[in-house]
XYZ file of C-alpha atoms in Angstrom:
671
model
C 35.467 -25.024 16.374
C 37.539 -23.263 13.806
C 34.881 -23.967 11.364
C 31.990 -22.928 13.645
C 34.072 -19.708 14.016
C 34.389 -19.410 10.018
C 30.728 -19.742 9.463
C 29.675 -17.389 12.171
C 31.661 -14.617 10.433
C 29.850 -15.223 7.468
C 27.554 -12.130 7.716
C 24.866 -13.423 5.455
C 24.788 -16.697 7.499
C 24.380 -14.854 10.531
C 21.746 -12.517 9.310
C 19.761 -15.560 7.979
C 19.901 -17.305 11.309
C 18.712 -14.165 13.145
C 16.075 -13.260 10.764
C 14.471 -16.762 11.299
C 14.340 -15.769 15.095
C 12.698 -12.410 14.588
C 10.397 -13.755 12.011
C 9.450 -16.837 14.276
C 8.618 -14.051 17.002
C 6.390 -12.254 14.558
C 4.614 -14.553 12.507
C 4.588 -18.108 14.477
C 1.663 -17.283 16.386
C -0.470 -16.723 13.269
C 0.349 -20.030 12.016
C -0.100 -21.750 15.347
C -3.562 -20.246 15.912
C -4.519 -20.875 12.071
C -4.750 -16.986 11.456
C -4.088 -15.664 7.899
C -1.896 -12.714 7.212
C -4.715 -11.463 4.912
C -6.388 -8.010 6.318
C -9.886 -7.762 6.592
C -10.225 -4.868 4.463
C -7.885 -4.357 1.196
C -6.210 -7.873 1.967
C -9.583 -9.705 1.203
C -11.195 -7.099 -0.895
C -8.434 -6.649 -3.439
C -4.988 -8.534 -2.808
C -6.059 -11.977 -2.290
C -8.959 -12.245 -4.921
C -6.343 -10.607 -7.294
C -3.597 -13.342 -6.488
C -6.260 -16.364 -6.899
C -7.409 -14.960 -10.418
C -3.787 -14.489 -11.462
C -2.989 -17.926 -10.792
C -5.849 -19.107 -13.254
C -4.572 -16.557 -15.704
C -0.960 -17.577 -15.473
C -1.733 -21.209 -15.916
C -3.985 -20.643 -18.980
C -1.121 -18.582 -20.289
C 1.774 -20.968 -19.550
C 0.010 -24.526 -20.033
C -2.699 -23.635 -22.461
C -1.216 -20.568 -24.110
C -4.245 -18.667 -23.768
C -4.096 -14.688 -23.383
C -6.528 -13.361 -21.135
C -9.244 -11.198 -22.625
C -8.331 -7.576 -22.514
C -11.687 -6.143 -21.760
C -13.798 -8.276 -19.086
C -16.981 -7.713 -18.004
C -16.705 -9.326 -14.630
C -14.494 -6.269 -13.298
C -17.181 -4.066 -12.208
C -19.387 -2.430 -14.973
C -16.526 -3.837 -17.233
C -12.599 -2.642 -17.214
C -9.535 -3.562 -18.893
C -7.732 -6.414 -17.575
C -3.929 -5.308 -18.019
C -4.753 -2.006 -16.472
C -6.777 -3.387 -13.302
C -4.342 -6.066 -12.719
C -0.965 -4.286 -13.549
C -1.122 -2.607 -10.083
C -1.593 -5.734 -8.068
C 0.060 -8.876 -9.815
C 1.247 -8.472 -13.202
C 4.379 -6.376 -12.063
C 4.846 -7.960 -8.819
C 7.397 -10.925 -9.894
C 6.575 -12.475 -6.267
C 3.136 -13.508 -7.548
C 4.456 -15.441 -10.701
C 5.113 -18.684 -8.246
C 1.428 -18.829 -7.777
C 1.040 -20.508 -11.160
C 2.912 -23.891 -9.740
C 0.505 -24.328 -6.642
C -2.965 -25.629 -6.266
C -5.747 -23.459 -5.283
C -6.053 -25.074 -1.764
C -2.318 -23.715 -1.335
C -2.830 -20.344 -2.614
C -3.384 -18.944 1.019
C -0.081 -20.547 2.085
C 1.710 -19.124 -0.656
C 0.402 -15.663 0.115
C 1.365 -15.845 3.760
C 4.782 -17.074 2.930
C 5.366 -14.337 0.204
C 5.272 -11.920 3.137
C 7.970 -13.332 4.636
C 10.195 -14.050 1.686
C 9.740 -10.183 0.766
C 11.179 -9.209 4.296
C 14.004 -11.583 4.037
C 15.030 -10.389 0.577
C 14.478 -6.813 1.685
C 17.236 -7.369 4.539
C 19.525 -9.285 1.978
C 19.281 -6.080 -0.486
C 20.241 -3.682 2.348
C 23.162 -5.764 3.782
C 24.637 -6.216 0.038
C 24.263 -2.377 -0.696
C 25.459 -1.589 2.815
C 28.518 -3.482 2.151
C 29.242 -1.910 -1.179
C 28.884 1.561 0.451
C 30.590 0.976 3.700
C 33.138 -1.722 2.823
C 35.071 -1.850 5.805
C 32.145 -1.872 8.362
C 32.594 -4.449 11.054
C 29.684 -7.254 10.974
C 28.418 -6.336 14.484
C 27.221 -2.788 13.132
C 25.825 -4.352 9.827
C 23.442 -6.571 11.724
C 21.264 -4.009 13.817
C 21.379 -1.731 10.845
C 19.873 -4.388 8.535
C 17.052 -5.278 11.070
C 16.215 -1.710 11.648
C 16.174 -1.500 7.898
C 13.754 -4.338 7.675
C 11.222 -3.933 10.507
C 10.118 -0.469 11.280
C 6.650 1.296 11.032
C 6.287 1.025 7.574
C 6.750 -2.804 7.430
C 4.739 -3.266 10.471
C 1.859 -1.982 8.721
C 2.407 -2.773 4.802
C 3.406 -6.614 5.766
C -0.025 -7.340 7.107
C -2.158 -4.730 4.852
C -0.477 -4.276 1.572
C 2.194 -7.133 1.205
C 3.650 -5.867 -2.390
C 4.247 -2.415 -0.692
C 7.373 -4.300 0.434
C 8.783 -4.948 -2.923
C 10.265 -1.334 -2.968
C 12.401 -2.048 0.213
C 14.082 -4.848 -1.890
C 14.399 -2.568 -4.970
C 15.376 1.022 -3.713
C 18.892 -0.132 -2.255
C 19.739 -1.964 -5.472
C 18.513 1.119 -7.668
C 20.698 3.634 -5.516
C 23.896 1.104 -5.667
C 23.465 0.637 -9.242
C 23.044 4.121 -10.146
C 26.268 4.913 -8.041
C 28.296 1.974 -9.725
C 27.206 3.350 -13.157
C 28.560 6.927 -11.998
C 31.801 5.649 -10.808
C 32.684 2.805 -13.031
C 30.530 3.888 -16.095
C 28.969 0.313 -16.293
C 25.239 0.542 -17.323
C 23.948 -3.066 -17.715
C 22.903 -3.533 -13.955
C 21.471 -0.199 -13.568
C 19.372 -0.756 -16.801
C 18.137 -3.901 -15.446
C 17.055 -2.335 -11.994
C 15.265 0.381 -13.671
C 13.386 -2.047 -15.737
C 12.291 -4.004 -12.611
C 11.429 -0.864 -10.729
C 9.243 0.326 -13.408
C 7.656 -3.309 -14.103
C 7.092 -3.753 -10.354
C 4.623 -0.900 -9.794
C 4.497 2.510 -11.563
C 3.016 3.976 -8.420
C 6.325 3.217 -6.489
C 8.480 3.655 -9.428
C 7.436 7.545 -9.387
C 8.797 7.911 -5.881
C 11.929 5.784 -6.138
C 12.636 7.741 -9.444
C 12.440 10.983 -7.290
C 14.582 9.427 -4.541
C 17.188 8.245 -7.229
C 17.019 11.835 -8.710
C 17.859 13.381 -5.229
C 20.708 10.832 -4.875
C 22.323 11.987 -8.216
C 22.078 15.541 -7.634
C 23.677 14.780 -4.422
C 26.431 13.062 -6.109
C 27.100 16.032 -8.796
C 27.066 18.303 -5.812
C 29.730 16.017 -3.948
C 31.782 15.416 -6.922
C 31.482 18.820 -8.905
C 30.758 16.985 -11.877
C 27.658 19.120 -13.065
C 28.980 19.411 -16.675
C 30.202 15.932 -17.396
C 28.073 15.734 -20.303
C 29.808 12.189 -21.288
C 28.315 10.788 -17.706
C 25.022 12.535 -18.317
C 24.501 11.045 -21.843
C 25.437 7.482 -20.304
C 23.014 8.066 -17.670
C 20.330 9.236 -19.767
C 20.595 6.278 -22.427
C 20.843 3.667 -19.958
C 17.566 5.287 -18.091
C 15.838 5.398 -21.559
C 16.460 1.517 -22.280
C 15.448 0.614 -18.814
C 12.432 2.848 -19.186
C 11.460 1.318 -22.798
C 11.779 -2.341 -21.709
C 8.915 -2.606 -19.385
C 6.661 -0.338 -21.572
C 4.381 -3.106 -22.524
C 2.907 -2.762 -19.128
C 3.888 0.480 -18.146
C 2.299 2.257 -21.043
C -1.271 0.801 -20.248
C -1.008 1.576 -16.582
C 0.212 5.016 -17.121
C -2.951 5.548 -19.422
C -5.313 4.013 -16.921
C -4.115 6.285 -14.094
C -4.344 9.378 -15.908
C -7.965 8.414 -17.085
C -8.887 6.991 -13.410
C -11.050 8.385 -10.898
C -8.333 9.378 -8.795
C -6.629 11.926 -11.414
C -7.432 15.519 -11.564
C -8.044 15.808 -7.627
C -6.973 18.894 -6.054
C -2.964 18.685 -4.597
C -3.063 17.400 -1.070
C -6.871 17.768 -1.036
C -6.216 21.517 -0.488
C -4.614 21.236 3.008
C -1.949 24.075 3.593
C -1.145 22.448 6.745
C -1.902 19.389 8.652
C -4.565 19.252 11.688
C -2.777 20.150 14.841
C -2.871 16.445 16.384
C -0.587 15.331 13.361
C 2.126 17.708 14.445
C 1.878 16.649 17.984
C 2.282 13.136 17.016
C 5.450 13.357 14.802
C 7.938 13.256 17.398
C 6.506 10.173 18.811
C 6.435 8.514 15.611
C 10.404 8.472 15.789
C 10.328 5.519 18.168
C 6.773 4.326 17.705
C 3.987 3.550 15.267
C 0.376 4.195 15.732
C -1.959 1.532 14.727
C -3.492 3.755 12.301
C -1.070 6.136 10.583
C -2.172 9.468 10.206
C -1.679 10.449 6.388
C 0.574 7.317 6.186
C 3.405 8.650 8.442
C 4.112 5.259 9.850
C 7.343 6.039 11.673
C 8.402 3.401 14.271
C 12.314 3.525 14.061
C 14.554 1.560 16.301
C 16.265 3.715 19.218
C 19.745 3.221 17.301
C 18.387 4.788 14.087
C 17.224 7.760 15.861
C 20.532 8.066 17.816
C 22.207 7.863 14.250
C 20.347 10.855 12.806
C 20.876 12.940 15.973
C 24.650 12.247 15.797
C 24.880 13.045 12.250
C 22.945 16.239 12.734
C 25.514 17.133 15.657
C 28.448 16.425 13.266
C 26.928 18.361 10.261
C 30.161 18.758 8.279
C 31.144 15.223 8.351
C 27.866 14.078 7.278
C 26.775 16.874 5.213
C 24.948 14.649 2.407
C 22.984 12.587 4.889
C 21.840 15.656 6.762
C 20.722 17.320 3.621
C 18.476 14.227 3.205
C 17.311 14.416 6.782
C 16.508 18.344 6.672
C 14.511 17.743 3.306
C 12.460 14.718 4.959
C 11.845 16.874 8.109
C 10.616 19.816 6.186
C 8.616 17.529 3.781
C 6.881 15.844 6.814
C 5.567 19.323 7.673
C 3.894 20.304 4.245
C 0.949 18.503 2.954
C 1.665 19.557 -0.567
C 4.976 17.700 -0.053
C 3.070 14.691 0.755
C 0.585 15.235 -2.283
C 3.417 15.504 -4.834
C 5.086 12.270 -3.771
C 1.704 10.508 -3.894
C 1.396 11.379 -7.528
C 0.105 15.018 -7.194
C -2.966 13.748 -5.421
C -3.857 13.216 -1.702
C -1.274 13.841 0.992
C 0.098 10.231 1.911
C 3.598 10.014 3.313
C 4.023 6.402 1.891
C 7.362 7.943 0.420
C 8.710 7.444 3.711
C 10.012 3.952 3.079
C 12.948 5.208 1.279
C 14.142 7.156 4.260
C 14.992 3.881 6.140
C 17.980 3.428 3.520
C 20.048 6.436 4.610
C 18.893 6.332 8.149
C 20.162 2.966 8.737
C 23.454 3.333 6.682
C 23.890 6.321 8.843
C 23.681 3.643 12.051
C 26.545 1.893 10.536
C 28.585 5.038 10.542
C 27.631 5.913 14.174
C 28.062 2.342 15.388
C 31.725 2.815 14.190
C 32.460 6.067 15.921
C 30.805 5.277 19.436
C 34.343 6.513 20.925
C 33.620 9.924 19.657
C 30.529 10.569 21.595
C 30.424 13.400 24.070
C 28.226 14.488 27.033
C 26.318 16.716 24.433
C 25.669 13.951 22.203
C 23.873 12.037 25.165
C 22.035 15.077 26.133
C 20.371 15.690 22.995
C 19.663 11.603 22.772
C 17.631 12.080 26.149
C 16.109 15.339 25.143
C 14.836 13.833 21.909
C 13.610 10.866 23.913
C 11.812 12.863 26.313
C 10.133 14.811 23.798
C 9.066 11.625 21.829
C 7.788 10.268 25.083
C 5.562 13.209 25.707
C 4.167 13.220 22.345
C 3.038 9.503 22.782
C 1.768 10.363 26.028
C -0.322 13.099 24.553
C -1.458 10.970 21.449
C -2.657 8.146 24.221
C -4.933 10.677 25.468
C -2.705 11.106 28.655
C -3.014 7.572 29.676
C -0.770 6.386 32.290
C -1.439 2.691 30.998
C 0.192 3.869 27.621
C 0.748 1.007 25.421
C 3.832 2.775 24.113
C 5.641 2.184 27.442
C 7.823 -0.504 26.185
C 9.117 1.501 23.217
C 10.058 4.358 25.853
C 11.644 1.773 27.888
C 13.730 0.092 24.916
C 14.989 3.710 23.980
C 16.267 4.077 27.509
C 17.955 0.790 27.537
C 19.557 1.176 24.174
C 20.839 4.557 25.347
C 22.370 2.699 28.546
C 24.137 0.279 26.352
C 25.591 2.705 23.797
C 27.105 4.417 26.747
C 28.320 1.168 28.160
C 29.861 0.044 25.013
C 31.579 3.533 24.469
C 33.445 3.129 27.836
C 34.039 -0.684 27.442
C 34.505 -1.499 23.560
C 36.475 -4.387 23.928
C 33.784 -6.508 25.818
C 32.107 -8.643 22.925
C 29.224 -9.348 25.351
C 28.009 -5.887 24.999
C 27.824 -5.844 21.330
C 26.029 -9.104 21.434
C 23.394 -7.494 24.143
C 23.092 -4.333 22.008
C 22.148 -6.528 18.830
C 19.865 -8.277 21.052
C 17.969 -5.222 22.166
C 17.785 -3.933 18.763
C 16.183 -7.181 17.569
C 14.113 -7.002 20.543
C 13.111 -3.204 19.612
C 12.224 -4.129 16.066
C 10.089 -7.093 16.976
C 8.299 -4.834 19.461
C 7.610 -2.372 16.693
C 6.359 -4.889 14.268
C 4.042 -6.666 16.686
C 2.780 -3.805 19.033
C 0.032 -2.945 16.743
C -0.942 -6.504 16.200
C -1.124 -7.939 19.585
C -4.933 -8.854 19.042
C -4.578 -10.417 15.664
C -4.357 -14.067 16.876
C -7.625 -13.767 18.699
C -10.467 -14.367 16.226
C -12.917 -11.882 18.166
C -10.780 -8.914 17.888
C -8.465 -9.660 14.834
C -8.229 -7.417 11.978
C -6.775 -10.533 10.020
C -9.111 -13.402 8.750
C -8.707 -16.816 10.038
C -7.562 -19.542 7.346
C -10.799 -21.322 8.021
C -13.061 -18.244 7.029
C -10.740 -17.670 3.864
C -10.887 -21.110 2.568
C -14.744 -20.768 3.295
C -15.238 -17.653 1.178
C -12.933 -18.907 -1.595
C -14.814 -22.095 -2.113
C -18.392 -20.355 -1.618
C -17.717 -18.367 -4.619
C -18.401 -21.219 -6.901
C -22.059 -21.331 -5.600
C -22.846 -18.050 -7.218
C -24.168 -18.903 -10.681
C -25.371 -16.683 -13.522
C -28.815 -16.338 -14.397
C -27.855 -17.010 -18.019
C -25.734 -20.114 -17.833
C -25.633 -20.765 -21.652
C -23.799 -17.249 -21.738
C -22.740 -16.182 -18.476
C -20.650 -13.100 -19.996
C -24.091 -11.378 -20.828
C -25.876 -11.307 -17.258
C -25.170 -9.122 -14.250
C -25.616 -9.607 -10.590
C -25.071 -7.631 -7.299
C -23.395 -9.789 -4.652
C -23.787 -8.139 -1.039
C -20.847 -7.804 1.547
C -19.951 -11.421 2.191
C -18.624 -11.035 5.521
C -21.957 -9.391 6.699
C -21.717 -8.044 10.193
C -18.952 -10.386 11.277
C -16.301 -7.945 11.141
C -17.717 -4.892 9.836
C -14.533 -3.224 8.037
C -14.262 -5.237 4.878
C -16.202 -4.656 1.592
C -14.765 -7.984 -0.004
C -16.396 -6.659 -3.178
C -13.705 -8.562 -5.487
C -14.160 -11.811 -4.239
C -16.982 -12.618 -6.768
C -14.444 -12.253 -9.519
C -13.593 -15.872 -8.431
C -17.133 -16.917 -9.368
C -18.851 -17.392 -12.761
C -20.852 -13.984 -12.348
C -20.357 -10.674 -13.415
C -20.807 -8.730 -9.932
C -21.548 -4.913 -10.697
C -19.565 -3.882 -7.778
C -15.694 -3.735 -7.656
C -13.052 -2.339 -5.456
C -9.969 -1.506 -7.422
C -7.344 1.151 -6.784
C -7.490 2.294 -10.260
C -10.948 2.675 -11.859
C -12.640 4.454 -14.805
C -13.057 8.332 -14.721
C -16.181 8.205 -16.842
C -18.190 5.594 -14.542
C -17.146 7.619 -11.578
C -18.345 10.714 -13.219
C -21.787 8.973 -13.931
C -22.016 7.692 -10.462
C -21.328 11.318 -9.023
C -24.036 12.899 -11.051
C -26.566 10.357 -10.065
C -25.437 11.025 -6.509
C -24.632 7.270 -5.617
C -24.185 7.413 -1.779
C -20.939 5.189 -1.060
C -19.305 5.796 -4.382
C -15.381 6.522 -4.109
C -12.576 6.273 -6.417
C -11.969 2.920 -5.050
C -15.233 1.651 -5.094
C -17.320 3.627 -7.853
C -20.434 1.656 -8.164
C -20.796 0.546 -4.701
C -24.222 -0.944 -4.254
C -25.791 1.433 -6.663
C -27.387 3.001 -3.481
C -30.049 0.255 -3.845
C -31.856 1.931 -6.422
C -34.415 0.282 -8.205
C -34.299 1.825 -11.689
C -30.369 2.156 -12.097
C -30.102 -1.307 -10.969
C -32.437 -2.780 -13.971
C -31.157 -0.463 -16.325
C -27.590 -1.783 -15.751
C -29.021 -5.211 -16.213
C -28.698 -6.586 -12.743
C -30.930 -9.593 -12.767
C -30.401 -11.085 -9.485
C -29.303 -9.862 -6.095
C -27.535 -11.790 -3.541
C -28.457 -9.816 -0.148
C -27.993 -10.033 3.555
C -30.875 -9.803 5.566
C -30.035 -6.332 6.599
C -30.105 -5.019 3.151
C -32.976 -2.994 1.574
C -34.421 -4.280 -1.402
C -35.382 -2.268 -4.693
C -39.037 -2.346 -5.209
C -38.985 -4.716 -8.386
C -36.825 -7.481 -7.244
C -38.598 -10.308 -5.664
C -37.291 -12.884 -3.143
C -36.212 -16.394 -4.793
C -37.136 -18.616 -1.800
C -35.251 -21.412 -3.430
C -31.882 -19.663 -3.804
C -29.462 -19.084 -0.901
C -25.943 -18.780 -0.995
C -23.341 -18.393 1.806
C -26.214 -17.416 3.704
C -27.639 -14.867 1.296
C -30.917 -14.534 -0.340
C -31.672 -14.231 -3.940
C -33.599 -11.447 -5.278
C -34.558 -11.566 -8.856
C -36.318 -8.702 -11.150
C -38.268 -9.174 -14.522
C -37.604 -5.707 -15.350
C -33.856 -5.815 -15.897
C -32.409 -4.885 -18.923
C -30.011 -6.859 -21.296
C -26.609 -5.583 -21.376
C -27.165 -4.609 -25.100
C -30.264 -2.729 -25.877
C -31.720 0.212 -28.124
C -32.796 3.155 -26.273
C -36.072 5.188 -27.607
C -34.833 8.806 -27.095
C -31.646 10.712 -27.637
C -31.198 13.330 -24.947
C -28.504 16.257 -25.600
C -25.942 16.570 -22.711
C -26.503 20.257 -22.400
C -30.321 19.279 -21.340
C -29.119 16.558 -19.308
C -26.600 18.261 -16.883
C -29.049 20.675 -15.216
C -31.317 17.671 -14.160
C -31.890 16.503 -10.830
C -30.138 13.187 -9.811
C -33.625 11.889 -9.836
C -34.448 12.963 -13.346
C -30.940 11.737 -14.693
C -31.630 8.571 -13.091
C -35.213 8.402 -14.709
C -33.652 9.553 -18.179
C -31.582 6.617 -18.468
C -34.557 4.448 -18.179
C -35.377 5.044 -22.112
C -32.788 7.625 -23.134
C -29.116 7.894 -24.318
C -27.421 11.147 -23.444
C -25.484 12.500 -26.834
C -22.676 14.972 -26.266
C -22.464 17.680 -28.731
C -26.294 17.386 -29.852
C -28.005 20.925 -29.991
C -31.566 19.734 -29.482
C -32.247 16.123 -28.349
C -35.678 14.394 -27.377
C -37.113 14.314 -23.978
C -37.485 11.005 -21.941
C -41.128 9.871 -21.716
C -40.378 7.962 -18.418
C -38.601 10.919 -16.671
C -41.812 13.093 -17.530
C -43.758 10.754 -15.097
C -41.108 11.160 -12.327
C -42.937 13.229 -9.337
C -40.921 14.598 -6.717
C -42.002 14.472 -2.973
C -41.045 16.149 0.113
C -38.736 14.712 2.528
C -39.475 14.409 6.236
C -37.050 13.346 8.676
C -38.764 14.308 11.901
C -42.628 13.869 12.517
C -42.759 17.068 14.314
C -41.499 19.161 11.692
C -43.173 19.843 8.276
C -41.848 18.323 4.935
C -38.880 19.682 3.116
C -37.853 19.690 -0.414
C -34.120 19.554 0.320
C -31.852 18.486 3.072
C -28.185 19.905 3.942
C -26.184 17.371 5.840
C -23.033 18.418 7.938
C -20.707 15.768 8.327
C -17.940 15.726 10.569
C -14.974 13.055 10.031
C -11.465 12.454 11.396
C -9.430 14.796 9.752
C -7.067 12.407 7.906
């Protein structure tokens, strides 16, 4: 019995046991029903194909000592391998183990890595919390740890973008190691964590660097050490070394981002304020998370976390450092420009909110240690915030009395009652255990609430394991037209999920075949290609999916060397492509063109860029058929083919006369 009590007092063992219980409640239904943790959108389009391909590259590197080609034609129209994969796999240390599993087990590896990341995020927080609050009782650490792991951000990221969980592991360690350097002057661990931060992902590194900067300024303010130049120099050197060590991966990544289709956009898309519905939903986001987060406000904190923030604000002077952070976050959530700056000076995205979970749940530990100090006014504010959040959820549910958020409101009220009971009966161990149980139930609801249909194949946003394996093995059936030299042939492969789901482009699956599919769906793509597609007015082209399906245009398909198109039955066929009745792959029919260009050819004419610019999109496409556009040329030639192009009027209504142009008004969701 004594030994059992000793083990029970081991906080890490207790955490591990409780994590298994919560993880089982969240993930076991997926394994039982054969449902993967791969989202039908970015999961199957980006993350899983990247992992499978990375496995091949790693094995070649480790076992055959073959370095991957830097420039690869199989990435869209051609792209740098290091720049493309640095965002998804190269910096993610949790992908390196895939080299030691077979291709048939990559899916299991992907699924398990999600759970492992969550577990390590909890360990990271628990370790750091014990360093910052060394005298905190175990019963206060457990609810804070699980509230840190399972909240709205992870409820979305764990299923949609697994590597987005890595910052939850890194950020607490980054802040702790920075504090350790400032207090003890020991730099080694901070340098290592900075290296890991920058190696992991440049995008999240930027946000975490701003978070660390805020912590450093808070430390200087609290200690009044603004002019401690020795300390500043020590920090600068440690940061510099930590920055240089991952530069082999970081520098190409930064270059690609600065020259990508995403760069140069208007800050926050030009928004001064968010749409009204966003502000109506903010209070509800405190205790619940929406299925599709508006501007990435994932929210969904446990009730105790909300109590802790209110308590801190009510006791301003005692928790001044925490409160300034909470005020800054509150103001930042109101302004699109704030989200745009933290999103790399681009569109307004509040992914940075993952960082607020650290101070919120550290504050929860302080809150649970001071329950005896709660006053009637504290409880009044807890109740008022709960009512406002409930009204917000009611509004965002279109005033439906059958709101899906009812369990979250009920758990908020139950948590409030338990806090009151524990304050008045602090020696009752059963109440502490019950409070922990309610928090675990609270975070389980937060994580599962938006995924209740995921184990039903008819309504799931996740793909079944059977579908994944079928898609994976089906890629080998796509064969290049030029089998002698597949590097010099291009194809277009249509959406392989067809109308089965309707939400996934699945454009990167063909990188697992032997073909060079022209379409690619990566987060960082070349700005020059994007500029070309915008000038040609390719419908469907976006910074993530630049080439798209080339608008199914006949001339452009041929000019870019697309010999074969694997099409779904509902897809329009360009004029020169004829059906190859003998070739059918994954329920897609092959269409081939005898007019497709080789990847290397000599155009007849040179056209000056100044003459090319004023042309219509149709004239520009026709010009590319026999000409090359040369910047800086004063006087070029004219495309013979473009001169033959005749423009016709467009009729969209048989009852009206034809028009030479059309003006579309497209209304979309404000986010």
